[in-house]
Short mmCIF file of C-alpha atoms and ligand atoms in Angstrom, two decimals:
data_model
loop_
_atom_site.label_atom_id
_atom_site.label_comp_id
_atom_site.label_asym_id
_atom_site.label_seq_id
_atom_site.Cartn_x
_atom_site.Cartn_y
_atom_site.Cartn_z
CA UNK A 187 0.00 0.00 0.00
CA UNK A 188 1.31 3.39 -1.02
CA UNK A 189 2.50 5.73 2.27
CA UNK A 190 0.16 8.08 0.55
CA UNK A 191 -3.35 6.46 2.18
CA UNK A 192 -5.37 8.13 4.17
CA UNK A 193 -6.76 6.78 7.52
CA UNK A 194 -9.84 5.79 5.94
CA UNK A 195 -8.05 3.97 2.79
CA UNK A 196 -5.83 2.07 5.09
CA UNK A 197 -8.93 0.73 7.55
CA UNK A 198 -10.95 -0.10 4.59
CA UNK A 199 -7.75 -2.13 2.31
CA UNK A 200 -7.17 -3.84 5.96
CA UNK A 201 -10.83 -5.23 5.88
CA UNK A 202 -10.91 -5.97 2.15
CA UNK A 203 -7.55 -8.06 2.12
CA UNK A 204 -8.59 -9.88 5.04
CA UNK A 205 -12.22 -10.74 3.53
CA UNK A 206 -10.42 -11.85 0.07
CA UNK A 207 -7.07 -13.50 1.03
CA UNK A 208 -4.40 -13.95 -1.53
CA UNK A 209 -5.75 -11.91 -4.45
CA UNK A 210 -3.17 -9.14 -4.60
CA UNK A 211 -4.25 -8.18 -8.36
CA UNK A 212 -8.01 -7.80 -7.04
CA UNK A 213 -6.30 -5.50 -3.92
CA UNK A 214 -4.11 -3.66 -6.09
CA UNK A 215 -6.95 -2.59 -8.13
CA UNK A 216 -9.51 -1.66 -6.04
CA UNK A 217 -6.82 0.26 -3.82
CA UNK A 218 -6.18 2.07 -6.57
CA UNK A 219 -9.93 3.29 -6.94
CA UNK A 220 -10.14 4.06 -3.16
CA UNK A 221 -7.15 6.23 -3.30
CA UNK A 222 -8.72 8.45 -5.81
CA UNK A 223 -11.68 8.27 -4.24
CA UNK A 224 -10.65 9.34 -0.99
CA UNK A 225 -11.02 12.83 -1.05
CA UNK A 226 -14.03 13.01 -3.51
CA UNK A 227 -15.95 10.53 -1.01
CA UNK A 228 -15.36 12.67 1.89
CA UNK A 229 -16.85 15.58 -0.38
CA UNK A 230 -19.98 13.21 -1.02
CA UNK A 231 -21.00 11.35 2.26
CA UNK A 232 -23.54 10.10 0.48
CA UNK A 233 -21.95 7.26 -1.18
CA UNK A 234 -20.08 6.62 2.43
CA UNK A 235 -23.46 6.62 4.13
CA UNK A 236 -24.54 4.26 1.74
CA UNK A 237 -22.02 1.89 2.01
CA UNK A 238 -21.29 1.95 -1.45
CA UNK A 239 -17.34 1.05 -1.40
CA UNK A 240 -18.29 -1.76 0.70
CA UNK A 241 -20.69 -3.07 -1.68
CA UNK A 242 -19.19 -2.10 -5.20
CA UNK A 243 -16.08 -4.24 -3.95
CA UNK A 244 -18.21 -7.52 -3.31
CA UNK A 245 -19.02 -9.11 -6.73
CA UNK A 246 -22.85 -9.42 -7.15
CA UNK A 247 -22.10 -13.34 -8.16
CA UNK A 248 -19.22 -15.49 -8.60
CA UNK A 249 -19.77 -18.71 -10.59
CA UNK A 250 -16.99 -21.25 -10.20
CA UNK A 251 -17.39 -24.63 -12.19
CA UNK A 252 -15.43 -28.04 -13.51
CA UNK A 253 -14.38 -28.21 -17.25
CA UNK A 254 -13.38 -31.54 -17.88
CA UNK A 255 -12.44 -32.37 -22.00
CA UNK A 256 -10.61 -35.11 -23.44
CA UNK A 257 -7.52 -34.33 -25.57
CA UNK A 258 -6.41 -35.95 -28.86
CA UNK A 259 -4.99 -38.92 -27.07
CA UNK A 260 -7.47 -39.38 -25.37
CA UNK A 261 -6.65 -38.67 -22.16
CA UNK A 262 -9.04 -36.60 -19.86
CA UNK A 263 -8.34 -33.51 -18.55
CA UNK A 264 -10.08 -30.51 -16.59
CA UNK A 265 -9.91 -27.45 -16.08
CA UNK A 266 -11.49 -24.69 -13.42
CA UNK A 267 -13.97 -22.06 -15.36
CA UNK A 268 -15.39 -19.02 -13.87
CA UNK A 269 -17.98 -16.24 -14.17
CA UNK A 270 -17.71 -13.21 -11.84
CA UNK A 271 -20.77 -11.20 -11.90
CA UNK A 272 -19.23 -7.74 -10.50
CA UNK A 273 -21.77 -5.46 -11.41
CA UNK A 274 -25.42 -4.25 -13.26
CA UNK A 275 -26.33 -1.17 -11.71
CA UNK A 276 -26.59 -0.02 -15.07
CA UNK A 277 -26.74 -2.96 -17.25
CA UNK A 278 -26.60 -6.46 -18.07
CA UNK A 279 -22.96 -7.69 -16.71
CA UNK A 280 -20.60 -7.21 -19.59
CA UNK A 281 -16.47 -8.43 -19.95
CA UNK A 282 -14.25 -11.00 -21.71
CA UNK A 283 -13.24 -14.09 -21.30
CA UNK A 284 -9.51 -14.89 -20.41
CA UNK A 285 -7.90 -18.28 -21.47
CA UNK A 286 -4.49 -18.57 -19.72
CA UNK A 287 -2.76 -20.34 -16.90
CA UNK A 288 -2.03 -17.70 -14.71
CA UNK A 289 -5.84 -17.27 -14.35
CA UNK A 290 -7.13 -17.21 -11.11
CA UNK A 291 -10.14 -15.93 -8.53
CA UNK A 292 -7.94 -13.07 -7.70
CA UNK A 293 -7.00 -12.10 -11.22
CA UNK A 294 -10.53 -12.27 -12.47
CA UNK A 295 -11.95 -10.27 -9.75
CA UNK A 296 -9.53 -7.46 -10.41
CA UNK A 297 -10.62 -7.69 -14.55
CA UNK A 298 -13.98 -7.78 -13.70
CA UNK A 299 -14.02 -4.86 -10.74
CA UNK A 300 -12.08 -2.41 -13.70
CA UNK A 301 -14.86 -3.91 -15.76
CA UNK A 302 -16.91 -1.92 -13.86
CA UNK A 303 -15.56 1.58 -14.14
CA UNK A 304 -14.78 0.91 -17.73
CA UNK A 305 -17.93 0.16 -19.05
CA UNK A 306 -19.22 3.06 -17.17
CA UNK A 307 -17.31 5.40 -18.35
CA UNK A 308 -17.97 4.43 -22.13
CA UNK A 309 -21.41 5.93 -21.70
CA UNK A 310 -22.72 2.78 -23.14
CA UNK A 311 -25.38 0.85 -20.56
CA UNK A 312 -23.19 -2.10 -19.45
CA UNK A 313 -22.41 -3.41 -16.12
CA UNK A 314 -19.05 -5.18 -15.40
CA UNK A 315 -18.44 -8.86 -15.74
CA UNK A 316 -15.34 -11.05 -16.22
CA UNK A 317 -14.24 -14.68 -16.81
CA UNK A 318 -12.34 -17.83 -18.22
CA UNK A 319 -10.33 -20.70 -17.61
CA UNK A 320 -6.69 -21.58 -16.15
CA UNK A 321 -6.78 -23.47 -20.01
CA UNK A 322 -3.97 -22.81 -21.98
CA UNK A 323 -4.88 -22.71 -25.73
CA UNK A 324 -1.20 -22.50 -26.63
CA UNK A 325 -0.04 -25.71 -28.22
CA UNK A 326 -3.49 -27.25 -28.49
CA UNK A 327 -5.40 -28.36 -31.81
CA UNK A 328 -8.29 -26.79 -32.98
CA UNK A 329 -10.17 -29.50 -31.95
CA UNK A 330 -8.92 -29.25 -28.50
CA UNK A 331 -9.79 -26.05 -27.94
CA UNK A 332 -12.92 -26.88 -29.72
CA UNK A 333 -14.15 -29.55 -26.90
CA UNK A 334 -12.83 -27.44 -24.03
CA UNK A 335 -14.95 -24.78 -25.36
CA UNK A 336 -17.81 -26.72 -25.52
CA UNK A 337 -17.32 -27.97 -22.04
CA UNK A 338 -16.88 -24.35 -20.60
CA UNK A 339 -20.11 -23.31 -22.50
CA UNK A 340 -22.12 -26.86 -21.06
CA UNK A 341 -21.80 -25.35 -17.74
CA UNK A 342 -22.10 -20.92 -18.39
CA UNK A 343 -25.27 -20.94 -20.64
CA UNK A 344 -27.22 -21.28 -18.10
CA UNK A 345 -25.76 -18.30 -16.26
CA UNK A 346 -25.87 -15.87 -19.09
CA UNK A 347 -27.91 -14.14 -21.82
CA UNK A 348 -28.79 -11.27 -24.17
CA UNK A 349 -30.31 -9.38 -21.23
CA UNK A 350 -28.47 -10.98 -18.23
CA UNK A 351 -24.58 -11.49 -18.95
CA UNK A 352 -22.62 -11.04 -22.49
CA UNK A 353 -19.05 -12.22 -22.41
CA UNK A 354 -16.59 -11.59 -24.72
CA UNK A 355 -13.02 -12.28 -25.71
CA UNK A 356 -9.63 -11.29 -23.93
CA UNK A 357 -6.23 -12.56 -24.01
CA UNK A 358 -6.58 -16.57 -25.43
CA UNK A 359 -10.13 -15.92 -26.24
CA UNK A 360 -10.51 -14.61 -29.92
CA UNK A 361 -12.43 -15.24 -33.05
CA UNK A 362 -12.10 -18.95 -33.13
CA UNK A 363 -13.32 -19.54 -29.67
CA UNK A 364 -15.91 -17.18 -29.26
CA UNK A 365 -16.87 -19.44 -32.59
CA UNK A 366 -16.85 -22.52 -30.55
CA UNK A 367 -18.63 -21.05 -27.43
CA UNK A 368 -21.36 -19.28 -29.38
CA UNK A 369 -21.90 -22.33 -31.47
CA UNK A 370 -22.81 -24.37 -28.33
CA UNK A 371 -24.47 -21.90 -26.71
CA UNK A 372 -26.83 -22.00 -29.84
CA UNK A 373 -27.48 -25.45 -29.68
CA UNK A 374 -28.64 -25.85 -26.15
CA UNK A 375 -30.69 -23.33 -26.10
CA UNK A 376 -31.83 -23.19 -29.59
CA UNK A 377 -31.98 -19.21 -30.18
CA UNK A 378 -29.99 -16.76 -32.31
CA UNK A 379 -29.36 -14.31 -30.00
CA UNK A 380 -26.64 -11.29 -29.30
CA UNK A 381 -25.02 -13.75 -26.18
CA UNK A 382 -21.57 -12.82 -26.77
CA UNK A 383 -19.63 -10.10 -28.88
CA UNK A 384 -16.71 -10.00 -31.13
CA UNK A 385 -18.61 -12.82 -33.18
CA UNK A 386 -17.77 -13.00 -36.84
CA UNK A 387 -18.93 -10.73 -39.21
CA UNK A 388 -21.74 -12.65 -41.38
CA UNK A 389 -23.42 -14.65 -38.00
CA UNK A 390 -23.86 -11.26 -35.83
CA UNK A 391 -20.59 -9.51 -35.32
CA UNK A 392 -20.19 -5.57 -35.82
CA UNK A 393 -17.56 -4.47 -38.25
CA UNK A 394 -14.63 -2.73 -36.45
CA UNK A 395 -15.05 -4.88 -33.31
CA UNK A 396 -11.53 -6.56 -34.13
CA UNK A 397 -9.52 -2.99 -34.19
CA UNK A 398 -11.23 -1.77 -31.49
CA UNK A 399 -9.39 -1.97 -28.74
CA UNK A 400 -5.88 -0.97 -30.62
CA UNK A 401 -7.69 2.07 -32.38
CA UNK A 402 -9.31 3.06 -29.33
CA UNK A 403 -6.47 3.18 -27.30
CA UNK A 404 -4.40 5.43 -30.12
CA UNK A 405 -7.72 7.44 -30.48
CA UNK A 406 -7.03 8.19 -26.49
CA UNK A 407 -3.57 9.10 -26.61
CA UNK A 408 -4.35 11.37 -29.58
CA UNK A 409 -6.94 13.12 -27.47
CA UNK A 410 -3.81 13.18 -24.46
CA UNK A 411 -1.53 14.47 -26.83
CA UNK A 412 -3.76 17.00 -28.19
CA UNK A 413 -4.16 18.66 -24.30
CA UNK A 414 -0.52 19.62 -25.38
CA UNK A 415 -0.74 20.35 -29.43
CA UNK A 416 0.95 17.57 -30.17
CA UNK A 417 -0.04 14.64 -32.21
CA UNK A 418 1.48 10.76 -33.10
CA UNK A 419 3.31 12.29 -36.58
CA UNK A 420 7.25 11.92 -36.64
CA UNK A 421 6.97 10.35 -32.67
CA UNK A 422 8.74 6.75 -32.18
CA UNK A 423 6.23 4.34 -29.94
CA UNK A 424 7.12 1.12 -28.13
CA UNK A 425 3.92 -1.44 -27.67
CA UNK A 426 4.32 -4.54 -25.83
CA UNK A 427 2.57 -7.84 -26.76
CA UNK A 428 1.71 -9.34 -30.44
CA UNK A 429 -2.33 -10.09 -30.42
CA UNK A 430 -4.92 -8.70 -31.21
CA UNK A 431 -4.56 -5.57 -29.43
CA UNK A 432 -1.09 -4.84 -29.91
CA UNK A 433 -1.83 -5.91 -33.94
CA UNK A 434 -4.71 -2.92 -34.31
CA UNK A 435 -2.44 -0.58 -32.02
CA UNK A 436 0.42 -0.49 -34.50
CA UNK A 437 -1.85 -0.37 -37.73
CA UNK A 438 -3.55 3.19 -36.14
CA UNK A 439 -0.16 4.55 -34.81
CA UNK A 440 1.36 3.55 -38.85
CA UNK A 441 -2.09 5.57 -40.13
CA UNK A 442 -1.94 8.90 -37.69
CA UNK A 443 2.51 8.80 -38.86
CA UNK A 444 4.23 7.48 -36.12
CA UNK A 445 6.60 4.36 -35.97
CA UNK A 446 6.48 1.80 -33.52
CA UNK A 447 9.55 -0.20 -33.05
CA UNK A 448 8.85 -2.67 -30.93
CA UNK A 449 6.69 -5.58 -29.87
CA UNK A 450 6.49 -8.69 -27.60
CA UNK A 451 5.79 -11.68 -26.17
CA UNK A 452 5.95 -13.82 -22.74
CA UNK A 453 9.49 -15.17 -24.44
CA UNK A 454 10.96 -11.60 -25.66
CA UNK A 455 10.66 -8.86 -27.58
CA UNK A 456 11.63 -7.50 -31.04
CA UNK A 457 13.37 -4.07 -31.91
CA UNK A 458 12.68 -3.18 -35.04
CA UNK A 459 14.25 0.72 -35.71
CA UNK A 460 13.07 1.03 -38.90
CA UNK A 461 9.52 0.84 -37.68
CA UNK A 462 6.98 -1.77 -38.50
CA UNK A 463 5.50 -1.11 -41.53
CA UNK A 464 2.05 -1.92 -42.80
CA UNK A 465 3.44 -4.95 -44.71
CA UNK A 466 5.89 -6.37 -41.89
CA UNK A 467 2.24 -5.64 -39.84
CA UNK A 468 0.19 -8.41 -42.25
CA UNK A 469 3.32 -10.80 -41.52
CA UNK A 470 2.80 -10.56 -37.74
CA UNK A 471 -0.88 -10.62 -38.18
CA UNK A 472 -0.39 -14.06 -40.35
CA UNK A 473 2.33 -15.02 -37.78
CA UNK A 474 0.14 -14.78 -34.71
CA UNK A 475 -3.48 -15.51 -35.99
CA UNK A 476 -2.81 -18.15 -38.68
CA UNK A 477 0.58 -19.64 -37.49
CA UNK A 478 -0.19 -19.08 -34.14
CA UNK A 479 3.92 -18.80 -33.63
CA UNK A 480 6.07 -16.75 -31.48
CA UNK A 481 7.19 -13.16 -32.06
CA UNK A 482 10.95 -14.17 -32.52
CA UNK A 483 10.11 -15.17 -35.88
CA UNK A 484 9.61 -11.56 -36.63
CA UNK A 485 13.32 -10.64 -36.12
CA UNK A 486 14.99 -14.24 -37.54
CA UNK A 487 12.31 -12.62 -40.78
CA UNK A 488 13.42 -9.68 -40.56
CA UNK A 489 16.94 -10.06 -39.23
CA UNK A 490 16.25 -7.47 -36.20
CA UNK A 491 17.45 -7.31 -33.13
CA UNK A 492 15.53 -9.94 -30.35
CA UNK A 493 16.18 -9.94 -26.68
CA UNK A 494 14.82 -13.03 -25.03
CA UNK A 495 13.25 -12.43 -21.34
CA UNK A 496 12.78 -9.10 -21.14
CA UNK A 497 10.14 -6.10 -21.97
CA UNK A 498 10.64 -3.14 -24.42
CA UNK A 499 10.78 -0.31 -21.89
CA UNK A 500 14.51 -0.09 -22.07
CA UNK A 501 14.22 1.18 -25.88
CA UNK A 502 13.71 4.93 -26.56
CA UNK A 503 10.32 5.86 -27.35
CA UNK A 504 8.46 9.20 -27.03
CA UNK A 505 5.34 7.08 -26.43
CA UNK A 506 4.71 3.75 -24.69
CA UNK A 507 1.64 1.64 -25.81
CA UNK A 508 1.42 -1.50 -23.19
CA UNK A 509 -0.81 -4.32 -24.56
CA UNK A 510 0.34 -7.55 -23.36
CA UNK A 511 -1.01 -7.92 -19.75
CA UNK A 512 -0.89 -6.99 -16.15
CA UNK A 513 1.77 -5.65 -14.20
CA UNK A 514 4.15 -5.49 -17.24
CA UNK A 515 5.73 -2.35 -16.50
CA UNK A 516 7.50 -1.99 -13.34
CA UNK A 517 8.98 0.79 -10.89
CA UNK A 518 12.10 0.63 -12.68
CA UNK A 519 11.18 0.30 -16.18
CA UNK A 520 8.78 3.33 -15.62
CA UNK A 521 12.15 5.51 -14.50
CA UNK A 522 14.03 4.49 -17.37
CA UNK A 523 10.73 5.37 -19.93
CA UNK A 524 10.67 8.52 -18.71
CA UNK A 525 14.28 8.88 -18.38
CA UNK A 526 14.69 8.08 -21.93
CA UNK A 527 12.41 11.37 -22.91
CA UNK A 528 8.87 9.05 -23.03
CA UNK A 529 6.16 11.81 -22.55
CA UNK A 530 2.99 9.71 -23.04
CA UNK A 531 2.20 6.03 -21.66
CA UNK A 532 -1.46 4.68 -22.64
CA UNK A 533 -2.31 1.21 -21.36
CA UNK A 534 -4.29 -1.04 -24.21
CA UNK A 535 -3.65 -3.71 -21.78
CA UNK A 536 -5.77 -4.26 -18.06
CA UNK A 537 -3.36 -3.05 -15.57
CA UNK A 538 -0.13 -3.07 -17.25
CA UNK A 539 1.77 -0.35 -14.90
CA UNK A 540 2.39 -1.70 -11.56
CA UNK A 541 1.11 1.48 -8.78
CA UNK A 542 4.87 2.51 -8.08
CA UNK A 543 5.00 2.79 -12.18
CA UNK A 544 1.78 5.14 -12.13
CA UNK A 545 3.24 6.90 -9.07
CA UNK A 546 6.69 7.68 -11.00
CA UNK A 547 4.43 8.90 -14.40
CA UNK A 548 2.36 11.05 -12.48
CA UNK A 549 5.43 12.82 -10.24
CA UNK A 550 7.12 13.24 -13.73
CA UNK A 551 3.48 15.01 -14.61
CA UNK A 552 3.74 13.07 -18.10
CA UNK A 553 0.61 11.82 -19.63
CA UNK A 554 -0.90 8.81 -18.81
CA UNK A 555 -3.80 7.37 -19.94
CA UNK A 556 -5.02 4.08 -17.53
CA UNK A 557 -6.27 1.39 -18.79
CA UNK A 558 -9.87 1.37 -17.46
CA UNK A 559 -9.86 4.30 -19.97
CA UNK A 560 -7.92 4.44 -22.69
CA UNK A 561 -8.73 0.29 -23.74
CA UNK A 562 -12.23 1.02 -23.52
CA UNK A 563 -12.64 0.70 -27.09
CA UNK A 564 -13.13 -2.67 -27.32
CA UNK A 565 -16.04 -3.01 -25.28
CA UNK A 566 -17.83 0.36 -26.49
CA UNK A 567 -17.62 -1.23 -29.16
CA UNK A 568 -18.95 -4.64 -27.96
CA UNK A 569 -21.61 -2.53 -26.57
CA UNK A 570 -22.23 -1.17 -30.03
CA UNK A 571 -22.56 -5.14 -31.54
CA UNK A 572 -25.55 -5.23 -28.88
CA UNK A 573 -27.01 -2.65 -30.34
CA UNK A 574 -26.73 -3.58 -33.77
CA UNK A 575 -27.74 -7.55 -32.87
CA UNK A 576 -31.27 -5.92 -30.67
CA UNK A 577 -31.79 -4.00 -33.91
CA UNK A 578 -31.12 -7.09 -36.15
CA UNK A 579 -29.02 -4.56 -38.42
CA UNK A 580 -25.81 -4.06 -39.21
CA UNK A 581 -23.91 -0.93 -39.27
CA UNK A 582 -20.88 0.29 -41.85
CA UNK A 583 -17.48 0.20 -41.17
CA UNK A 584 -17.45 4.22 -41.26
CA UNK A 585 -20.50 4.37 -38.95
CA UNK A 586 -18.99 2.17 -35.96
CA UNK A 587 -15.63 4.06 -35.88
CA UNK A 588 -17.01 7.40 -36.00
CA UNK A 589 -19.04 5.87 -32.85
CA UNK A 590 -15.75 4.99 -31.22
CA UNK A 591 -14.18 8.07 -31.76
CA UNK A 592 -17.06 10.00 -29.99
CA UNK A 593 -16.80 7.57 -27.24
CA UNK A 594 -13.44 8.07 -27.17
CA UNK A 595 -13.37 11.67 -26.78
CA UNK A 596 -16.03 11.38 -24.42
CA UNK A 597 -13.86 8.94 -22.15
CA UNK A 598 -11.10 12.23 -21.96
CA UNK A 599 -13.42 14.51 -21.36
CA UNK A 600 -15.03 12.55 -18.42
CA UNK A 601 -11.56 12.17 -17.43
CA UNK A 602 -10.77 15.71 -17.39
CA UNK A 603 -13.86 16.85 -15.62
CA UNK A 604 -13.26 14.88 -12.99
CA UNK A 605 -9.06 14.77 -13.01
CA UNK A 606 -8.15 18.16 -13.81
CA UNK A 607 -6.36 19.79 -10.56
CA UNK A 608 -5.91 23.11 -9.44
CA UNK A 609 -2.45 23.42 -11.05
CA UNK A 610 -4.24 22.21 -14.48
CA UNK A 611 -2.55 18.99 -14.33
CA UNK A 612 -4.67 16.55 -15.59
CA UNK A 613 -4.55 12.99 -13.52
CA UNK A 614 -6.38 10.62 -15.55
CA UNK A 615 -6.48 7.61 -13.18
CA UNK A 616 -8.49 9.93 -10.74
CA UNK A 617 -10.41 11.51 -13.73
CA UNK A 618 -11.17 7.64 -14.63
CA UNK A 619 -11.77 6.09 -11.13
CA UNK A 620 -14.24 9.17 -10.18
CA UNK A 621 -16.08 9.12 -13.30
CA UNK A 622 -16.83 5.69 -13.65
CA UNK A 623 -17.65 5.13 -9.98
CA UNK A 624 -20.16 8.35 -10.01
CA UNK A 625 -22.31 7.01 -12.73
CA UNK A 626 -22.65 3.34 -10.77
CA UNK A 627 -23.13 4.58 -7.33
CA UNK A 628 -26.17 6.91 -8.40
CA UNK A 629 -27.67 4.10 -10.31
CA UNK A 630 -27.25 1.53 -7.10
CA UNK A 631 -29.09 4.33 -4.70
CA UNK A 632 -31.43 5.39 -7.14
CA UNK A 633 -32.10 1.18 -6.72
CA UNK A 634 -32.02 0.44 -3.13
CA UNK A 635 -30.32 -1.69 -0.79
CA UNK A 636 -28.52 -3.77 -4.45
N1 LIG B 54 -11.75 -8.07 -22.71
C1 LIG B 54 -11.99 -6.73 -23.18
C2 LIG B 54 -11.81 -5.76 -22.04
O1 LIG B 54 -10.95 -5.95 -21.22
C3 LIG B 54 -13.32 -6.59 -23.93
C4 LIG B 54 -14.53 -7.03 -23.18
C5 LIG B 54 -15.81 -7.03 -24.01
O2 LIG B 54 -15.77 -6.72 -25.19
O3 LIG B 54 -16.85 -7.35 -23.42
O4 LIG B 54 -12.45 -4.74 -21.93
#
């Protein structure tokens, strides 16, 4: 806990971390929201008086299950599969899925309590959700990860719906399995109906919902960068990770003239000083969707440099893009950003600074852009395949991005309203945490003792 909290953080963390033992990602996020809270609560007893901290922090429903499958050899093998039901104050509960070992109660409680403020703030009516599997899809046939995803679905139809909970993808959870869950979905309960998002595009998905994410996020930092007339032309950007958000990331940044250099994986990462170029882009994009291979391919390709084990934040960049995963850029990594002249960080990822990261871009007063914000993209426009699939129509290409880019815009402004301090700094994590909370908490008194 940062020697920052107030009395009132400190007593409440105490009670949280001893109610939900061993989930330091679910701690470290919600201690982030209390910390910005702090002061604003003490503004608006209200919320205290209504206990809404207490109650925003305990998920309305967690759904824990077995997922046994049978691989190619035969052998059986299970899996645990979860549903956390955070929030629907203002609508059905709405989040990815995750497929990766490192998934766990803790981890999916943190995704799913940023779920929260996230889909709040994208003005879109969605309540927060989150879920998956400690299932690794990496190194597993299609039809493997075909019958898993049948066996997670057996068990979460009946806990979801149109109206009631819509997941989505996240990291190990893209086109092919959302495929495989909505198919089975379909069959037991025989209906054609707007389930899940980021589905393909002829059987109910919404054009752009692939980019999302990755535009949305440069569509942020271009609204950052604009608080200080500047803008992404001529400016070198590192991004972290290789899927689908890192993919859409560097295809915006290559549109609005910058030049990212790097990317990553859990094995290493690539510099790449000429910049990745549209084409090199379609060779990653083959190399990650189709191949399904690792990013070191990229540099044996393209005979770049490779450094196995580590992240891209020791490379000069005026910008950093993280959109790999949690905790990916540390205390020391953030000094050496900033150090090396880096005047913008924007997460596309769910919590990729670590707090003493945030705490170092903040003291440096550079812009930062959290996640819970700037990746909102991809579920605005998730929210904006609901629409479409209530309305049984589909919208153009044109349409849904001009849609993301108000919501975008909207997201900063939020951010500002709330984040902007007396010495005009703007602190987006406390614009973020305030805005998003404001619009829940009204909507949970307006309903009672939810
Ligand atoms: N997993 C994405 C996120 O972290 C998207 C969720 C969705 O589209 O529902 O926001």
């Amino acid at each position: 806990m940062s020697h920052t909290s107030s009395l009132n953080t400190s007593a409440f963390m105490a009670e949280l971390m001893a109610k939900n033992p061993a989930e330091p990602e679910f701690h470290q996020a919600v201690h982030e929201v209390v910390e910005s809270l702090d002061h604003f609560l003490d503004e608006n007893p209200k919320y205290k008086h209504a206990r809404i901290l207490e109650r925003i922090t305990e998920p309305e429903r967690v759904i824990m299950f077995r997922v046994p499958w049978v691989n190619d050899k035969g052998e059986m093998r299970v899996n645990r599969g979860y549903r956390i039901e955070m929030n629907s104050a203002i609508g059905p509960y709405k989040g990815g899925l995750r497929f990766h070992p490192t998934v766990n109660l803790g981890i999916l409680k943190f995704l799913a309590f940023e779920q929260v403020f996230k889909n709040s703030l994208t003005t879109l009516p969605m309540g927060g959700g989150k879920g998956g599997s400690d299932f690794d899809p990496k190194g597993k046939s299609d039809n493997e990860v075909m019958r898993f995803c049948q066996s997670f679905m057996t068990e979460l139809y009946r806990h979801i719906g149109p109206n009631t909970d819509v997941p989505a993808g996240d990291i190990g959870v893209g086109g092919r399995e959302i495929g495989f869950l909505y198919g089975q979905y379909k069959r037991i309960v025989n209906e054609f109906t707007g389930v899940l998002t980021g589905k393909g595009l002829n059987w109910g998905g919404s054009l752009i919902r692939p980019e999302a994410t990755g535009y949305g996020n440069v569509y942020f930092a271009q609204e950052m960068l604009n608080t200080l007339g500047e803008s992404f032309n001529g400016k070198t950007v590192l991004v972290s990770g290789s899927g689908n958000v890192a993919q859409f990331t560097v295809e915006k940044v290559n549109d609005l003239g910058g030049k990212v250099v790097t990317l990553s994986d859990s094995s290493g990462y690539i510099y790449d000083p000429d910049g990745i170029s549209p084409e090199k882009l379609k060779y990653v994009m083959f190399l990650k969707n189709n191949k399904r291979g690792r990013i070191k391919e990229y540099a044996d390709k393209y005979g770049v440099k490779y450094v196995e084990g580590q992240r891209p934040w020791g490379e000069k960049g005026d910008i950093a893009l993280p959109s790999a995963t949690q905790n990916e850029i540390n205390e020391t990594e953030a000094i050496t950003l900033v150090g090396n002249g880096c005047k913008c960080v924007s997460e596309g990822a769910n919590m990729p600074s670590t707090p003493e990261a945030i705490e170092i871009f903040i003291d440096k007063g550079i812009l930062f852009g959290p996640g819970k914000a700037a990746n909102a993209g991809g579920v605005a426009v998730s929210g904006l395949e609901m629409a479409q699939n209530s309305m049984r129509l589909n919208w153009t290409r044109e349409e849904v991005d001009k849609r993301l880019q108000l919501i975008m815009h909207s997201i900063h402004k939020t951010c500002c309203q709330y984040g902007t301090k007396d010495n005009g700094f703007i602190n987006y994590v406390d614009g973020a945490n305030i805005g998003g909370f404001v619009k829940v908490a009204d909507a949970m008194m307006a309903q009672g003792a939810v």
